[in-house]
C-alpha positions as protocol buffer text, in pm:
chain_id: "A"
residue {
  index: 1
  type: UNK
  ca { x: 3033 y: -6047 z: -1102 }
}
residue {
  index: 2
  type: UNK
  ca { x: 2744 y: -5915 z: -894 }
}
residue {
  index: 3
  type: UNK
  ca { x: 2593 y: -6172 z: -661 }
}
residue {
  index: 4
  type: UNK
  ca { x: 2231 y: -6273 z: -703 }
}
residue {
  index: 5
  type: UNK
  ca { x: 2019 y: -6252 z: -387 }
}
residue {
  index: 6
  type: UNK
  ca { x: 1730 y: -6502 z: -403 }
}
residue {
  index: 7
  type: UNK
  ca { x: 1572 y: -6339 z: -96 }
}
residue {
  index: 8
  type: UNK
  ca { x: 1570 y: -5992 z: -253 }
}
residue {
  index: 9
  type: UNK
  ca { x: 1438 y: -6132 z: -580 }
}
residue {
  index: 10
  type: UNK
  ca { x: 1161 y: -6320 z: -399 }
}
residue {
  index: 11
  type: UNK
  ca { x: 1057 y: -6004 z: -217 }
}
residue {
  index: 12
  type: UNK
  ca { x: 1046 y: -5801 z: -538 }
}
residue {
  index: 13
  type: UNK
  ca { x: 854 y: -6066 z: -730 }
}
residue {
  index: 14
  type: UNK
  ca { x: 604 y: -6081 z: -446 }
}
residue {
  index: 15
  type: UNK
  ca { x: 550 y: -5707 z: -479 }
}
residue {
  index: 16
  type: UNK
  ca { x: 540 y: -5702 z: -860 }
}
residue {
  index: 17
  type: UNK
  ca { x: 294 y: -5990 z: -892 }
}
residue {
  index: 18
  type: UNK
  ca { x: 96 y: -5877 z: -585 }
}
residue {
  index: 19
  type: UNK
  ca { x: 114 y: -6213 z: -409 }
}
residue {
  index: 20
  type: UNK
  ca { x: 245 y: -6314 z: -67 }
}
residue {
  index: 21
  type: UNK
  ca { x: 614 y: -6417 z: -42 }
}
residue {
  index: 22
  type: UNK
  ca { x: 513 y: -6771 z: 51 }
}
residue {
  index: 23
  type: UNK
  ca { x: 353 y: -6798 z: -294 }
}
residue {
  index: 24
  type: UNK
  ca { x: 684 y: -6717 z: -468 }
}
residue {
  index: 25
  type: UNK
  ca { x: 966 y: -6963 z: -528 }
}
residue {
  index: 26
  type: UNK
  ca { x: 1314 y: -6855 z: -634 }
}
residue {
  index: 27
  type: UNK
  ca { x: 1549 y: -7147 z: -693 }
}
residue {
  index: 28
  type: UNK
  ca { x: 1860 y: -7248 z: -881 }
}
residue {
  index: 29
  type: UNK
  ca { x: 1752 y: -7430 z: -1196 }
}
residue {
  index: 30
  type: UNK
  ca { x: 1930 y: -7744 z: -1074 }
}
residue {
  index: 31
  type: UNK
  ca { x: 1756 y: -7740 z: -736 }
}
residue {
  index: 32
  type: UNK
  ca { x: 1476 y: -7996 z: -720 }
}
residue {
  index: 33
  type: UNK
  ca { x: 1439 y: -8104 z: -357 }
}
residue {
  index: 34
  type: UNK
  ca { x: 1391 y: -7777 z: -170 }
}
residue {
  index: 35
  type: UNK
  ca { x: 1163 y: -7589 z: -409 }
}
residue {
  index: 36
  type: UNK
  ca { x: 821 y: -7459 z: -320 }
}
residue {
  index: 37
  type: UNK
  ca { x: 626 y: -7661 z: -573 }
}
residue {
  index: 38
  type: UNK
  ca { x: 300 y: -7498 z: -460 }
}
residue {
  index: 39
  type: UNK
  ca { x: 417 y: -7147 z: -550 }
}
residue {
  index: 40
  type: UNK
  ca { x: 210 y: -6959 z: -806 }
}
residue {
  index: 41
  type: UNK
  ca { x: 508 y: -6747 z: -911 }
}
residue {
  index: 42
  type: UNK
  ca { x: 834 y: -6928 z: -984 }
}
residue {
  index: 43
  type: UNK
  ca { x: 1177 y: -6800 z: -1078 }
}
residue {
  index: 44
  type: UNK
  ca { x: 1459 y: -7026 z: -1190 }
}
residue {
  index: 45
  type: UNK
  ca { x: 1805 y: -6874 z: -1205 }
}
residue {
  index: 46
  type: UNK
  ca { x: 2132 y: -6995 z: -1349 }
}
residue {
  index: 47
  type: UNK
  ca { x: 2476 y: -6848 z: -1390 }
}
residue {
  index: 48
  type: UNK
  ca { x: 2542 y: -6699 z: -1732 }
}
residue {
  index: 49
  type: UNK
  ca { x: 2872 y: -6589 z: -1878 }
}
residue {
  index: 50
  type: UNK
  ca { x: 3059 y: -6286 z: -2002 }
}
residue {
  index: 51
  type: UNK
  ca { x: 2838 y: -5979 z: -2028 }
}
residue {
  index: 52
  type: UNK
  ca { x: 2529 y: -6162 z: -1899 }
}
residue {
  index: 53
  type: UNK
  ca { x: 2619 y: -6303 z: -1557 }
}
residue {
  index: 54
  type: UNK
  ca { x: 2273 y: -6435 z: -1463 }
}
residue {
  index: 55
  type: UNK
  ca { x: 1977 y: -6585 z: -1646 }
}
residue {
  index: 56
  type: UNK
  ca { x: 1626 y: -6581 z: -1501 }
}
residue {
  index: 57
  type: UNK
  ca { x: 1317 y: -6771 z: -1606 }
}
residue {
  index: 58
  type: UNK
  ca { x: 1001 y: -6632 z: -1441 }
}
residue {
  index: 59
  type: UNK
  ca { x: 664 y: -6804 z: -1461 }
}
residue {
  index: 60
  type: UNK
  ca { x: 319 y: -6738 z: -1314 }
}
residue {
  index: 61
  type: UNK
  ca { x: 22 y: -6973 z: -1294 }
}
residue {
  index: 62
  type: UNK
  ca { x: -331 y: -6880 z: -1395 }
}
residue {
  index: 63
  type: UNK
  ca { x: -404 y: -6807 z: -1028 }
}
residue {
  index: 64
  type: UNK
  ca { x: -210 y: -6481 z: -1057 }
}
residue {
  index: 65
  type: UNK
  ca { x: -451 y: -6201 z: -1144 }
}
residue {
  index: 66
  type: UNK
  ca { x: -336 y: -5950 z: -1408 }
}
residue {
  index: 67
  type: UNK
  ca { x: 30 y: -6050 z: -1426 }
}
residue {
  index: 68
  type: UNK
  ca { x: 267 y: -5785 z: -1564 }
}
residue {
  index: 69
  type: UNK
  ca { x: 377 y: -5788 z: -1925 }
}
residue {
  index: 70
  type: UNK
  ca { x: 730 y: -5897 z: -2004 }
}
residue {
  index: 71
  type: UNK
  ca { x: 829 y: -5534 z: -2060 }
}
residue {
  index: 72
  type: UNK
  ca { x: 676 y: -5416 z: -1732 }
}
residue {
  index: 73
  type: UNK
  ca { x: 829 y: -5705 z: -1539 }
}
residue {
  index: 74
  type: UNK
  ca { x: 1176 y: -5627 z: -1675 }
}
residue {
  index: 75
  type: UNK
  ca { x: 1134 y: -5257 z: -1596 }
}
residue {
  index: 76
  type: UNK
  ca { x: 1025 y: -5329 z: -1238 }
}
residue {
  index: 77
  type: UNK
  ca { x: 1312 y: -5569 z: -1173 }
}
residue {
  index: 78
  type: UNK
  ca { x: 1562 y: -5325 z: -1324 }
}
residue {
  index: 79
  type: UNK
  ca { x: 1432 y: -5034 z: -1113 }
}
residue {
  index: 80
  type: UNK
  ca { x: 1400 y: -5218 z: -783 }
}
residue {
  index: 81
  type: UNK
  ca { x: 1727 y: -5414 z: -800 }
}
residue {
  index: 82
  type: UNK
  ca { x: 1925 y: -5133 z: -971 }
}
residue {
  index: 83
  type: UNK
  ca { x: 2041 y: -5349 z: -1260 }
}
residue {
  index: 84
  type: UNK
  ca { x: 1998 y: -5356 z: -1636 }
}
residue {
  index: 85
  type: UNK
  ca { x: 1767 y: -5634 z: -1755 }
}
residue {
  index: 86
  type: UNK
  ca { x: 1781 y: -5796 z: -2098 }
}
residue {
  index: 87
  type: UNK
  ca { x: 1486 y: -5991 z: -2238 }
}
residue {
  index: 88
  type: UNK
  ca { x: 1383 y: -6132 z: -2579 }
}
residue {
  index: 89
  type: UNK
  ca { x: 1073 y: -5917 z: -2639 }
}
residue {
  index: 90
  type: UNK
  ca { x: 878 y: -5938 z: -2965 }
}
residue {
  index: 91
  type: UNK
  ca { x: 1152 y: -5886 z: -3226 }
}
residue {
  index: 92
  type: UNK
  ca { x: 1198 y: -6214 z: -3415 }
}
residue {
  index: 93
  type: UNK
  ca { x: 1577 y: -6195 z: -3424 }
}
residue {
  index: 94
  type: UNK
  ca { x: 1760 y: -6438 z: -3193 }
}
residue {
  index: 95
  type: UNK
  ca { x: 2062 y: -6209 z: -3166 }
}
residue {
  index: 96
  type: UNK
  ca { x: 1861 y: -5896 z: -3072 }
}
residue {
  index: 97
  type: UNK
  ca { x: 1715 y: -5845 z: -2725 }
}
residue {
  index: 98
  type: UNK
  ca { x: 1549 y: -5558 z: -2544 }
}
residue {
  index: 99
  type: UNK
  ca { x: 1739 y: -5388 z: -2262 }
}
residue {
  index: 100
  type: UNK
  ca { x: 1588 y: -5192 z: -1974 }
}
residue {
  index: 101
  type: UNK
  ca { x: 1808 y: -4984 z: -1745 }
}
residue {
  index: 102
  type: UNK
  ca { x: 1733 y: -4906 z: -1382 }
}
residue {
  index: 103
  type: UNK
  ca { x: 1651 y: -4545 z: -1479 }
}
residue {
  index: 104
  type: UNK
  ca { x: 1375 y: -4666 z: -1714 }
}
residue {
  index: 105
  type: UNK
  ca { x: 1560 y: -4606 z: -2041 }
}
residue {
  index: 106
  type: UNK
  ca { x: 1509 y: -4884 z: -2295 }
}
residue {
  index: 107
  type: UNK
  ca { x: 1673 y: -4990 z: -2619 }
}
residue {
  index: 108
  type: UNK
  ca { x: 1788 y: -5290 z: -2818 }
}
residue {
  index: 109
  type: UNK
  ca { x: 2111 y: -5481 z: -2779 }
}
residue {
  index: 110
  type: UNK
  ca { x: 2285 y: -5724 z: -3013 }
}
residue {
  index: 111
  type: UNK
  ca { x: 2418 y: -6037 z: -2844 }
}
residue {
  index: 112
  type: UNK
  ca { x: 2683 y: -6276 z: -2974 }
}
residue {
  index: 113
  type: UNK
  ca { x: 2627 y: -6630 z: -2850 }
}
residue {
  index: 114
  type: UNK
  ca { x: 2942 y: -6832 z: -2781 }
}
residue {
  index: 115
  type: UNK
  ca { x: 3035 y: -7069 z: -3064 }
}
residue {
  index: 116
  type: UNK
  ca { x: 3306 y: -7253 z: -2872 }
}
residue {
  index: 117
  type: UNK
  ca { x: 3342 y: -7376 z: -2515 }
}
residue {
  index: 118
  type: UNK
  ca { x: 3603 y: -7117 z: -2426 }
}
residue {
  index: 119
  type: UNK
  ca { x: 3385 y: -6825 z: -2542 }
}
residue {
  index: 120
  type: UNK
  ca { x: 3128 y: -6627 z: -2341 }
}
residue {
  index: 121
  type: UNK
  ca { x: 2817 y: -6420 z: -2409 }
}
residue {
  index: 122
  type: UNK
  ca { x: 2897 y: -6073 z: -2535 }
}
residue {
  index: 123
  type: UNK
  ca { x: 2689 y: -5762 z: -2601 }
}
residue {
  index: 124
  type: UNK
  ca { x: 2837 y: -5645 z: -2930 }
}
residue {
  index: 125
  type: UNK
  ca { x: 2619 y: -5333 z: -2971 }
}
residue {
  index: 126
  type: UNK
  ca { x: 2377 y: -5141 z: -2751 }
}
residue {
  index: 127
  type: UNK
  ca { x: 2140 y: -4858 z: -2841 }
}
residue {
  index: 128
  type: UNK
  ca { x: 2167 y: -4724 z: -2487 }
}
residue {
  index: 129
  type: UNK
  ca { x: 2484 y: -4725 z: -2279 }
}
residue {
  index: 130
  type: UNK
  ca { x: 2449 y: -4986 z: -2005 }
}
residue {
  index: 131
  type: UNK
  ca { x: 2619 y: -4892 z: -1674 }
}
residue {
  index: 132
  type: UNK
  ca { x: 2729 y: -5252 z: -1621 }
}
residue {
  index: 133
  type: UNK
  ca { x: 2891 y: -5262 z: -1965 }
}
residue {
  index: 134
  type: UNK
  ca { x: 3053 y: -4921 z: -2021 }
}
residue {
  index: 135
  type: UNK
  ca { x: 3286 y: -5062 z: -2286 }
}
residue {
  index: 136
  type: UNK
  ca { x: 3017 y: -5227 z: -2498 }
}
residue {
  index: 137
  type: UNK
  ca { x: 2999 y: -5062 z: -2843 }
}
residue {
  index: 138
  type: UNK
  ca { x: 2703 y: -4824 z: -2868 }
}
residue {
  index: 139
  type: UNK
  ca { x: 2496 y: -4753 z: -3175 }
}
residue {
  index: 140
  type: UNK
  ca { x: 2165 y: -4816 z: -3345 }
}
residue {
  index: 141
  type: UNK
  ca { x: 2058 y: -5156 z: -3480 }
}
residue {
  index: 142
  type: UNK
  ca { x: 1919 y: -5129 z: -3836 }
}
residue {
  index: 143
  type: UNK
  ca { x: 1808 y: -5492 z: -3842 }
}
residue {
  index: 144
  type: UNK
  ca { x: 1525 y: -5435 z: -3595 }
}
residue {
  index: 145
  type: UNK
  ca { x: 1347 y: -5187 z: -3823 }
}
residue {
  index: 146
  type: UNK
  ca { x: 1233 y: -5429 z: -4092 }
}
residue {
  index: 147
  type: UNK
  ca { x: 1134 y: -5689 z: -3832 }
}
residue {
  index: 148
  type: UNK
  ca { x: 875 y: -5461 z: -3677 }
}
residue {
  index: 149
  type: UNK
  ca { x: 530 y: -5562 z: -3799 }
}
residue {
  index: 150
  type: UNK
  ca { x: 342 y: -5253 z: -3918 }
}
residue {
  index: 151
  type: UNK
  ca { x: -25 y: -5287 z: -4023 }
}
residue {
  index: 152
  type: UNK
  ca { x: -100 y: -5178 z: -4381 }
}
residue {
  index: 153
  type: UNK
  ca { x: -481 y: -5163 z: -4416 }
}
residue {
  index: 154
  type: UNK
  ca { x: -474 y: -4942 z: -4726 }
}
residue {
  index: 155
  type: UNK
  ca { x: -254 y: -5178 z: -4925 }
}
residue {
  index: 156
  type: UNK
  ca { x: -427 y: -5487 z: -4788 }
}
residue {
  index: 157
  type: UNK
  ca { x: -754 y: -5375 z: -4944 }
}
residue {
  index: 158
  type: UNK
  ca { x: -632 y: -5514 z: -5279 }
}
residue {
  index: 159
  type: UNK
  ca { x: -479 y: -5833 z: -5139 }
}
residue {
  index: 160
  type: UNK
  ca { x: -632 y: -6150 z: -5289 }
}
residue {
  index: 161
  type: UNK
  ca { x: -520 y: -6516 z: -5292 }
}
residue {
  index: 162
  type: UNK
  ca { x: -470 y: -6504 z: -5670 }
}
residue {
  index: 163
  type: UNK
  ca { x: -239 y: -6203 z: -5658 }
}
residue {
  index: 164
  type: UNK
  ca { x: 69 y: -6307 z: -5858 }
}
residue {
  index: 165
  type: UNK
  ca { x: 328 y: -6165 z: -6096 }
}
residue {
  index: 166
  type: UNK
  ca { x: 316 y: -5790 z: -6154 }
}
residue {
  index: 167
  type: UNK
  ca { x: 4 y: -5755 z: -5940 }
}
residue {
  index: 168
  type: UNK
  ca { x: 175 y: -5915 z: -5644 }
}
residue {
  index: 169
  type: UNK
  ca { x: 483 y: -5697 z: -5687 }
}
residue {
  index: 170
  type: UNK
  ca { x: 271 y: -5382 z: -5706 }
}
residue {
  index: 171
  type: UNK
  ca { x: 105 y: -5487 z: -5379 }
}
residue {
  index: 172
  type: UNK
  ca { x: 445 y: -5539 z: -5213 }
}
residue {
  index: 173
  type: UNK
  ca { x: 562 y: -5196 z: -5328 }
}
residue {
  index: 174
  type: UNK
  ca { x: 241 y: -5040 z: -5195 }
}
residue {
  index: 175
  type: UNK
  ca { x: 298 y: -5211 z: -4859 }
}
residue {
  index: 176
  type: UNK
  ca { x: 650 y: -5070 z: -4844 }
}
residue {
  index: 177
  type: UNK
  ca { x: 527 y: -4717 z: -4915 }
}
residue {
  index: 178
  type: UNK
  ca { x: 247 y: -4742 z: -4662 }
}
residue {
  index: 179
  type: UNK
  ca { x: 485 y: -4868 z: -4394 }
}
residue {
  index: 180
  type: UNK
  ca { x: 708 y: -4566 z: -4454 }
}
residue {
  index: 181
  type: UNK
  ca { x: 415 y: -4326 z: -4411 }
}
residue {
  index: 182
  type: UNK
  ca { x: 314 y: -4502 z: -4089 }
}
residue {
  index: 183
  type: UNK
  ca { x: 669 y: -4480 z: -3955 }
}
residue {
  index: 184
  type: UNK
  ca { x: 681 y: -4110 z: -4039 }
}
residue {
  index: 185
  type: UNK
  ca { x: 353 y: -4034 z: -3863 }
}
residue {
  index: 186
  type: UNK
  ca { x: 420 y: -4244 z: -3553 }
}
residue {
  index: 187
  type: UNK
  ca { x: 765 y: -4131 z: -3442 }
}
residue {
  index: 188
  type: UNK
  ca { x: 980 y: -4386 z: -3627 }
}
residue {
  index: 189
  type: UNK
  ca { x: 924 y: -4702 z: -3425 }
}
residue {
  index: 190
  type: UNK
  ca { x: 1071 y: -4900 z: -3270 }
}
residue {
  index: 191
  type: UNK
  ca { x: 1373 y: -4681 z: -3183 }
}
residue {
  index: 192
  type: UNK
  ca { x: 1277 y: -4332 z: -3309 }
}
residue {
  index: 193
  type: UNK
  ca { x: 1547 y: -4372 z: -3576 }
}
residue {
  index: 194
  type: UNK
  ca { x: 1566 y: -4459 z: -3946 }
}
residue {
  index: 195
  type: UNK
  ca { x: 1888 y: -4462 z: -4150 }
}
residue {
  index: 196
  type: UNK
  ca { x: 1900 y: -4239 z: -4458 }
}
residue {
  index: 197
  type: UNK
  ca { x: 2001 y: -4534 z: -4675 }
}
residue {
  index: 198
  type: UNK
  ca { x: 1676 y: -4714 z: -4593 }
}
residue {
  index: 199
  type: UNK
  ca { x: 1478 y: -4396 z: -4654 }
}
residue {
  index: 200
  type: UNK
  ca { x: 1639 y: -4357 z: -4997 }
}
residue {
  index: 201
  type: UNK
  ca { x: 1562 y: -4723 z: -5072 }
}
residue {
  index: 202
  type: UNK
  ca { x: 1197 y: -4655 z: -4990 }
}
residue {
  index: 203
  type: UNK
  ca { x: 1190 y: -4360 z: -5229 }
}
residue {
  index: 204
  type: UNK
  ca { x: 1346 y: -4570 z: -5503 }
}
residue {
  index: 205
  type: UNK
  ca { x: 1078 y: -4832 z: -5442 }
}
residue {
  index: 206
  type: UNK
  ca { x: 818 y: -4555 z: -5482 }
}
residue {
  index: 207
  type: UNK
  ca { x: 979 y: -4469 z: -5817 }
}
residue {
  index: 208
  type: UNK
  ca { x: 950 y: -4832 z: -5921 }
}
residue {
  index: 209
  type: UNK
  ca { x: 589 y: -4845 z: -5808 }
}
residue {
  index: 210
  type: UNK
  ca { x: 500 y: -4561 z: -6043 }
}
residue {
  index: 211
  type: UNK
  ca { x: 642 y: -4762 z: -6334 }
}
residue {
  index: 212
  type: UNK
  ca { x: 493 y: -5095 z: -6229 }
}
residue {
  index: 213
  type: UNK
  ca { x: 140 y: -4952 z: -6211 }
}
residue {
  index: 214
  type: UNK
  ca { x: 157 y: -4888 z: -6584 }
}
residue {
  index: 215
  type: UNK
  ca { x: 178 y: -5262 z: -6646 }
}
residue {
  index: 216
  type: UNK
  ca { x: -162 y: -5328 z: -6493 }
}
residue {
  index: 217
  type: UNK
  ca { x: -494 y: -5328 z: -6674 }
}
residue {
  index: 218
  type: UNK
  ca { x: -665 y: -4989 z: -6691 }
}
residue {
  index: 219
  type: UNK
  ca { x: -926 y: -5075 z: -6426 }
}
residue {
  index: 220
  type: UNK
  ca { x: -657 y: -5200 z: -6189 }
}
residue {
  index: 221
  type: UNK
  ca { x: -445 y: -4892 z: -6249 }
}
residue {
  index: 222
  type: UNK
  ca { x: -732 y: -4671 z: -6134 }
}
residue {
  index: 223
  type: UNK
  ca { x: -772 y: -4870 z: -5811 }
}
residue {
  index: 224
  type: UNK
  ca { x: -401 y: -4861 z: -5729 }
}
residue {
  index: 225
  type: UNK
  ca { x: -368 y: -4492 z: -5814 }
}
residue {
  index: 226
  type: UNK
  ca { x: -655 y: -4410 z: -5578 }
}
residue {
  index: 227
  type: UNK
  ca { x: -473 y: -4595 z: -5300 }
}
residue {
  index: 228
  type: UNK
  ca { x: -149 y: -4428 z: -5394 }
}
residue {
  index: 229
  type: UNK
  ca { x: -311 y: -4086 z: -5375 }
}
residue {
  index: 230
  type: UNK
  ca { x: -415 y: -4163 z: -5017 }
}
residue {
  index: 231
  type: UNK
  ca { x: -66 y: -4279 z: -4920 }
}
residue {
  index: 232
  type: UNK
  ca { x: 101 y: -3985 z: -5096 }
}
residue {
  index: 233
  type: UNK
  ca { x: -121 y: -3751 z: -4896 }
}
residue {
  index: 234
  type: UNK
  ca { x: -6 y: -3919 z: -4575 }
}
residue {
  index: 235
  type: UNK
  ca { x: 356 y: -3875 z: -4687 }
}
residue {
  index: 236
  type: UNK
  ca { x: 302 y: -3505 z: -4755 }
}
residue {
  index: 237
  type: UNK
  ca { x: 140 y: -3454 z: -4416 }
}
residue {
  index: 238
  type: UNK
  ca { x: 447 y: -3595 z: -4240 }
}
residue {
  index: 239
  type: UNK
  ca { x: 709 y: -3412 z: -4450 }
}
residue {
  index: 240
  type: UNK
  ca { x: 819 y: -3066 z: -4556 }
}
residue {
  index: 241
  type: UNK
  ca { x: 987 y: -2938 z: -4871 }
}
residue {
  index: 242
  type: UNK
  ca { x: 1362 y: -2891 z: -4851 }
}
residue {
  index: 243
  type: UNK
  ca { x: 1474 y: -2965 z: -5205 }
}
residue {
  index: 244
  type: UNK
  ca { x: 1620 y: -3298 z: -5094 }
}
residue {
  index: 245
  type: UNK
  ca { x: 1896 y: -3126 z: -4896 }
}
residue {
  index: 246
  type: UNK
  ca { x: 1862 y: -3316 z: -4568 }
}
residue {
  index: 247
  type: UNK
  ca { x: 1866 y: -3661 z: -4728 }
}
residue {
  index: 248
  type: UNK
  ca { x: 2149 y: -3565 z: -4964 }
}
residue {
  index: 249
  type: UNK
  ca { x: 2365 y: -3441 z: -4677 }
}
residue {
  index: 250
  type: UNK
  ca { x: 2294 y: -3754 z: -4475 }
}
residue {
  index: 251
  type: UNK
  ca { x: 2384 y: -3985 z: -4761 }
}
residue {
  index: 252
  type: UNK
  ca { x: 2711 y: -3803 z: -4828 }
}
residue {
  index: 253
  type: UNK
  ca { x: 2913 y: -3995 z: -5086 }
}
residue {
  index: 254
  type: UNK
  ca { x: 2607 y: -4204 z: -5168 }
}
residue {
  index: 255
  type: UNK
  ca { x: 2427 y: -3892 z: -5291 }
}
residue {
  index: 256
  type: UNK
  ca { x: 2499 y: -4002 z: -5649 }
}
residue {
  index: 257
  type: UNK
  ca { x: 2222 y: -4258 z: -5602 }
}
residue {
  index: 258
  type: UNK
  ca { x: 1961 y: -3981 z: -5592 }
}
residue {
  index: 259
  type: UNK
  ca { x: 1787 y: -3951 z: -5934 }
}
residue {
  index: 260
  type: UNK
  ca { x: 1902 y: -3666 z: -6159 }
}
residue {
  index: 261
  type: UNK
  ca { x: 1539 y: -3561 z: -6204 }
}
residue {
  index: 262
  type: UNK
  ca { x: 1383 y: -3668 z: -5874 }
}
residue {
  index: 263
  type: UNK
  ca { x: 1009 y: -3701 z: -5820 }
}
residue {
  index: 264
  type: UNK
  ca { x: 839 y: -3467 z: -5575 }
}
residue {
  index: 265
  type: UNK
  ca { x: 881 y: -3697 z: -5273 }
}
residue {
  index: 266
  type: UNK
  ca { x: 1260 y: -3688 z: -5311 }
}
residue {
  index: 267
  type: UNK
  ca { x: 1242 y: -3312 z: -5251 }
}
residue {
  index: 268
  type: UNK
  ca { x: 1075 y: -3345 z: -4912 }
}
residue {
  index: 269
  type: UNK
  ca { x: 1218 y: -3448 z: -4577 }
}
residue {
  index: 270
  type: UNK
  ca { x: 1036 y: -3593 z: -4276 }
}
residue {
  index: 271
  type: UNK
  ca { x: 907 y: -3338 z: -4025 }
}
residue {
  index: 272
  type: UNK
  ca { x: 1095 y: -3535 z: -3760 }
}
residue {
  index: 273
  type: UNK
  ca { x: 1428 y: -3618 z: -3923 }
}
residue {
  index: 274
  type: UNK
  ca { x: 1501 y: -3977 z: -3816 }
}
residue {
  index: 275
  type: UNK
  ca { x: 1868 y: -3994 z: -3909 }
}
residue {
  index: 276
  type: UNK
  ca { x: 1987 y: -3718 z: -3677 }
}
residue {
  index: 277
  type: UNK
  ca { x: 2279 y: -3834 z: -3457 }
}
residue {
  index: 278
  type: UNK
  ca { x: 2196 y: -4052 z: -3157 }
}
residue {
  index: 279
  type: UNK
  ca { x: 2429 y: -4036 z: -2858 }
}
residue {
  index: 280
  type: UNK
  ca { x: 2336 y: -4375 z: -2713 }
}
residue {
  index: 281
  type: UNK
  ca { x: 2327 y: -4225 z: -2364 }
}
């Protein structure tokens, strides 16, 4: 296990937060007597286990001007100390953390917390290969996609407190379609990847939306169809016709789930195909 150098960490935190070293305290979390309680930047460290040998908790008081974001702080520590840094980030999944390598590459990792005393922390999947963990399984993490909050202003224009039943379901289907168009036009956040199975699910939801609209009152149908026209245009702008070949090939044995008489959007693929192989390097 690599040793942690409090002196090196103090020096780097001083540089990153743009404060003098005497205003930075780096202490073991159990140390109470010899801390610098007047420091405006504090770092508590503790020994971890398994794939995560050290845990850091870094805090800054309001006296620190323009402190770095969590992402920037992790990137700076990774670069300057030549280590990979894992941090929670904004994804609301306890088992998924962000990882930043010393070369600046970032990705998500899935962590298995120990359930018994004789177990240790393990990285069970990593989007990017981590030099410290060359044997950790690499691959994409589908669960982070749906957790990413994507604004849907077009769909939200019909959102009301009394939206229930079929109306509410139509709204939810509109939101799903709008989120897909946003993903397509913005490079497939958060990992520039989208599995073909999810894409096919989105197209099936679009099929269902076309049927659900028919259940609304005539005036409501007109409103929803106007919104749908706008979202369909966005879909067309981020896709090209290919007869459904790319999605069909990606689904392989699951191709039977494609409708026998598919709607026009089934016959188009994204301009940037998001299910192309990722090496994890």
